[in-house]
Coordinates of C-alpha atoms in Angstrom, one line a residue:
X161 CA 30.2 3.5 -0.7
X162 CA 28.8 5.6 -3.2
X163 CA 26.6 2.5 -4.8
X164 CA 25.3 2.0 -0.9
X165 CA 24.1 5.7 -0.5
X166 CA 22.5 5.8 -3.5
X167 CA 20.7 2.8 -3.4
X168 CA 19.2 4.3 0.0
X169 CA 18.8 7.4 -0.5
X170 CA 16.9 6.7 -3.6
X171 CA 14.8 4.1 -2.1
X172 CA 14.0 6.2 0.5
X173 CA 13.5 9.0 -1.5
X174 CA 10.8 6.7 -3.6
X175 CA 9.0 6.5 -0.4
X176 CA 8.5 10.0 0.6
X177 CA 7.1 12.2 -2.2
X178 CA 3.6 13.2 -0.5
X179 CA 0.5 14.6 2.6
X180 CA -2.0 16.5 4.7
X181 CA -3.6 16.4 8.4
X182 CA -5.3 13.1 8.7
X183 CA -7.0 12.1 11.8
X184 CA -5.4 10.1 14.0
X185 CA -7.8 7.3 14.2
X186 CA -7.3 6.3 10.4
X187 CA -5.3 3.5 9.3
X188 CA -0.9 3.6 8.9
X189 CA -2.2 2.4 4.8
X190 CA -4.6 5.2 4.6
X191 CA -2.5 8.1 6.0
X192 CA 0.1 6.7 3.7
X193 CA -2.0 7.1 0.6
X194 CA -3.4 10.8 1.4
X195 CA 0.1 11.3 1.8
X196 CA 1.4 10.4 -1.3
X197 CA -1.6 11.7 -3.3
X198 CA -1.9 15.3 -2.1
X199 CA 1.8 16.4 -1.2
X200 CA 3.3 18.0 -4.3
X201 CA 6.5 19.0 -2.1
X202 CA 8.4 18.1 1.1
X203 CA 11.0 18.8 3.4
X204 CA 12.7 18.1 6.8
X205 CA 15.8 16.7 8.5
X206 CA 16.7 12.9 8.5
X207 CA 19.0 10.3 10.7
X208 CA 19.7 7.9 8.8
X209 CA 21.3 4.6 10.8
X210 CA 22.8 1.1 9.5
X211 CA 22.0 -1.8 12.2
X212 CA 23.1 -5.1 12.6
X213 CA 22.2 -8.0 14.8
X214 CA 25.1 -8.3 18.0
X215 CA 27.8 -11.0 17.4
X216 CA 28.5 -14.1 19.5
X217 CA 31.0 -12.2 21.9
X218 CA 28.4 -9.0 22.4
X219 CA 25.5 -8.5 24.7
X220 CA 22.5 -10.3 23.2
X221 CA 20.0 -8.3 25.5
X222 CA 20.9 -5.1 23.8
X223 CA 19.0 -5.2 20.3
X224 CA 20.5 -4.3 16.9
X225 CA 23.8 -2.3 17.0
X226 CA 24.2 1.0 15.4
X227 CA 27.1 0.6 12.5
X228 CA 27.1 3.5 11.0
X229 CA 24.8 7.1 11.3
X230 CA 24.7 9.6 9.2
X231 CA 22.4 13.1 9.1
X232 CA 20.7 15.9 7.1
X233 CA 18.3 17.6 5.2
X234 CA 15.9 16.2 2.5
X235 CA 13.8 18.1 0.1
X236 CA 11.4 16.2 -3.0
X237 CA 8.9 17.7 -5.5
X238 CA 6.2 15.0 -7.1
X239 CA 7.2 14.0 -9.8
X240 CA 11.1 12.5 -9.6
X241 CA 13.0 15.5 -8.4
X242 CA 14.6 15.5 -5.0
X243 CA 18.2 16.1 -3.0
X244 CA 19.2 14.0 -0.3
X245 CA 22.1 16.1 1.4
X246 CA 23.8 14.1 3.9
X247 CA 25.9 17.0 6.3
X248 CA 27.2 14.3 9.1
X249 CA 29.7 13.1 10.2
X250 CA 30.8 13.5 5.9
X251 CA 29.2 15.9 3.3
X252 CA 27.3 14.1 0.5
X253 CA 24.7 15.0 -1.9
X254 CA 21.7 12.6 -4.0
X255 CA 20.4 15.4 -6.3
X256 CA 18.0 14.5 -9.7
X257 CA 16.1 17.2 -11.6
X258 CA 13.9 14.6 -13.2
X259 CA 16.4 13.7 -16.1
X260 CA 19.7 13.1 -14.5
X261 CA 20.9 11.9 -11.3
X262 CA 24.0 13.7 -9.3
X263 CA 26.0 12.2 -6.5
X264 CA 28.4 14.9 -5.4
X265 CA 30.9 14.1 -2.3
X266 CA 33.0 16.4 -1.5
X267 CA 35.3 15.0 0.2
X268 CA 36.6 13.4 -2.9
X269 CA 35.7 16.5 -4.7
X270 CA 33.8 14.5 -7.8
X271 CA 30.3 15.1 -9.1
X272 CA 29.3 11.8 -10.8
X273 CA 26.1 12.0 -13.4
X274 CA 24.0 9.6 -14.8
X275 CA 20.4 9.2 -16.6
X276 CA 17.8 9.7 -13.7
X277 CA 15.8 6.7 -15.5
X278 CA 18.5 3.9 -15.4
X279 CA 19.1 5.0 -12.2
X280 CA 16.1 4.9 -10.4
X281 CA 14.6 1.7 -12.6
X282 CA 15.5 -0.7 -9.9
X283 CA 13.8 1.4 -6.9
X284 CA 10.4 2.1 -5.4
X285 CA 11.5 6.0 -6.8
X286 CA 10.7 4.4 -10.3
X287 CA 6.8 4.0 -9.2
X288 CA 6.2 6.8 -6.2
X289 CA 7.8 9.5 -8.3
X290 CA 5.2 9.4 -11.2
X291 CA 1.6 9.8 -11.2
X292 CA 0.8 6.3 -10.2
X293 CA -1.1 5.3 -7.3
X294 CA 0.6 3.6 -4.7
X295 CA -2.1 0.3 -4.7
X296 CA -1.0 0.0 -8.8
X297 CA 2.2 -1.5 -7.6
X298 CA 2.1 -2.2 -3.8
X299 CA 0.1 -4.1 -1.6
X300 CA 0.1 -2.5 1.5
X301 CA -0.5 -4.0 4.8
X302 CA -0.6 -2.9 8.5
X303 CA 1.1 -3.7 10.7
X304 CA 2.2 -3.2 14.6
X305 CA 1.8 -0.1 16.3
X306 CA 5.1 1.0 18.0
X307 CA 7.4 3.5 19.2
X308 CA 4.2 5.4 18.6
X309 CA 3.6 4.4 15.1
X310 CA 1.4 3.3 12.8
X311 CA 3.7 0.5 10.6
X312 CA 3.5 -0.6 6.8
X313 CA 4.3 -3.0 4.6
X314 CA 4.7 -2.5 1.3
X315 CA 4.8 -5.3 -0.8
X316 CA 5.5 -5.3 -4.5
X317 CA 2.9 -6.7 -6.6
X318 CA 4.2 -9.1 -9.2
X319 CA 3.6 -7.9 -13.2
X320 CA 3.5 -11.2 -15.3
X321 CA 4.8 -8.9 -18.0
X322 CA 7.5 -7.7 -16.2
X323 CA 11.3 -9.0 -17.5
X324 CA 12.9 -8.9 -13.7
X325 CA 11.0 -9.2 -10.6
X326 CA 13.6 -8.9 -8.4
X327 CA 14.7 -5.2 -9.3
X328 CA 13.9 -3.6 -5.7
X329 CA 16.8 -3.7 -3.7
X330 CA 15.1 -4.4 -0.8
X331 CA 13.4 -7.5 0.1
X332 CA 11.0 -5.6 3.1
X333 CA 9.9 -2.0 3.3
X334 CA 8.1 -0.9 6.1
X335 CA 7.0 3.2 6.8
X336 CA 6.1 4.4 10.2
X337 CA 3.2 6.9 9.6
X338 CA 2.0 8.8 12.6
X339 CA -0.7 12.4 12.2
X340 CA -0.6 11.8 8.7
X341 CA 3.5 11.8 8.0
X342 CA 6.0 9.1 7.5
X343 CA 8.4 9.7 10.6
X344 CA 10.2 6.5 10.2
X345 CA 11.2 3.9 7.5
X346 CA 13.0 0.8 7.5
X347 CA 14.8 -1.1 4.7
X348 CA 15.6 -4.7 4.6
X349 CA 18.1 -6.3 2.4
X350 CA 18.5 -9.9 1.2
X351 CA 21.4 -10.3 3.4
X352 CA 19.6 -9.1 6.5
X353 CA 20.7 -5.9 6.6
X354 CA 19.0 -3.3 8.3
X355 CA 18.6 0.9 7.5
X356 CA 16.3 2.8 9.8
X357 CA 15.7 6.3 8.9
X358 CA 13.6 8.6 11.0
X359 CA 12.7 12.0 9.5
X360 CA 11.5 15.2 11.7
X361 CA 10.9 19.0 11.2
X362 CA 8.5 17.7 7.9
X363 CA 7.2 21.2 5.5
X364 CA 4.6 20.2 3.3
X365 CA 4.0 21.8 0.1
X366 CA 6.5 24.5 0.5
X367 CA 7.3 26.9 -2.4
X368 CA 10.8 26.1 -3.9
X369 CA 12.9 28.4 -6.1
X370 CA 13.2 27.3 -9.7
X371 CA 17.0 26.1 -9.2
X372 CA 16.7 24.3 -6.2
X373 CA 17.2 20.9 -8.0
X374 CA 19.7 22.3 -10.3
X375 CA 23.7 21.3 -9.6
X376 CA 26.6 22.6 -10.9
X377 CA 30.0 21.3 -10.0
X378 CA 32.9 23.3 -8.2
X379 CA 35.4 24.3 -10.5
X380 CA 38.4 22.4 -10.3
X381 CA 35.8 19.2 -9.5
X382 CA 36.1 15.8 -11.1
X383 CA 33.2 14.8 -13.3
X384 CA 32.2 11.5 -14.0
X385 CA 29.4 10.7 -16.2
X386 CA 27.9 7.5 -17.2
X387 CA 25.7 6.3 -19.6

């Protein structure tokens, strides 16, 4: 469980650190770059569902089924800090500072740490949280308009230099941009899986307090750190 949250929060966390008005008539790509390159910090809410496809004894007319939903509040600041704090139906926090990523569930009252950089090698967060531009590692392409967005694809581009190229988790990412913010995403794995996120209630460049991406673990916690 706790390798499958992090693994989307981060890569939806890569996704997310950037934006400004843009008019309405501009491209899903273009409103995604302006986003990325002028937003220093964001926050909002986030639903966060896992779908799958019916099975042979379940209404086929009904679309992808809802598995599992979870809910809360996000907040990043360019570059590589963010929390992801999941508040429903469990509590659950993604938290890095730039240097070290936290996963703290309460529930099982342990705050696990590890290097921000191993951790987020294998994820879009690797590129979107730096300086980079978005077009240095992605091809992005438009899609569809629906549900009253703007779709993209982004598409790694391949680095002949490059040891791995199948690090990314995900085998299709596609960001629903609509007025210049990303109000939707949706992950693809190579097994089919599906995670749809939709965000609302979206601050751009807010002021945050000096600490906000600090953690430090109730006493009596287990901590777990790895190297």
């Amino acid at each position: 469980m706790q390798r499958l949250f992090s693994a989307l929060a981060i890569g939806i966390a890569s996704i997310l650190i950037s934006n400004v008005a843009i008019a309405e008539g501009e491209s899903g790509s273009e409103q995604l770059r302006q986003f990325v390159r002028n937003s220093k910090t964001v926050e909002g809410d986030f639903v966060q569902q896992q779908l799958r496809a019916p099975k042979a004894n379940e209404p086929q007319d009904k679309g992808l089924k809802v598995v599992r939903q979870t809910q809360g509040q996000f907040v990043f600041q360019r570059p590589g800090r963010f929390v992801w704090d999941t508040q429903k139906p469990y509590e659950q926090k993604l938290i890095t500072n730039g240097t070290q990523l936290i996963l703290w569930d309460k529930d099982l009252n342990q705050a696990t740490f590890r290097p921000a950089g191993q951790a987020l090698a294998s994820t879009p967060a690797a590129i979107l949280f730096g300086e980079s531009s978005l077009d240095q590692h992605f091809e992005l392409i438009d899609g569809e308009e629906r549900l009253g967005m703007k779709w993209v694809a982004l598409v790694p581009k391949k680095d002949p230099n490059a040891k791995n190229q199948n690090d990314l988790p995900y085998t299709k990412i596609s960001i629903g941009m609509t007025n210049g913010l990303p109000k939707a995403l949706e992950l693809i794995d190579g097994l089919g899986s599906v995670v749809l996120v939709t965000l609302d209630n979206i601050k751009l460049n807010v002021n945050l307090p000096a600490n906000r991406f600090n953690f430090i673990p109730p006493k009596g916690a287990e901590v777990v750190r790895l190297n």
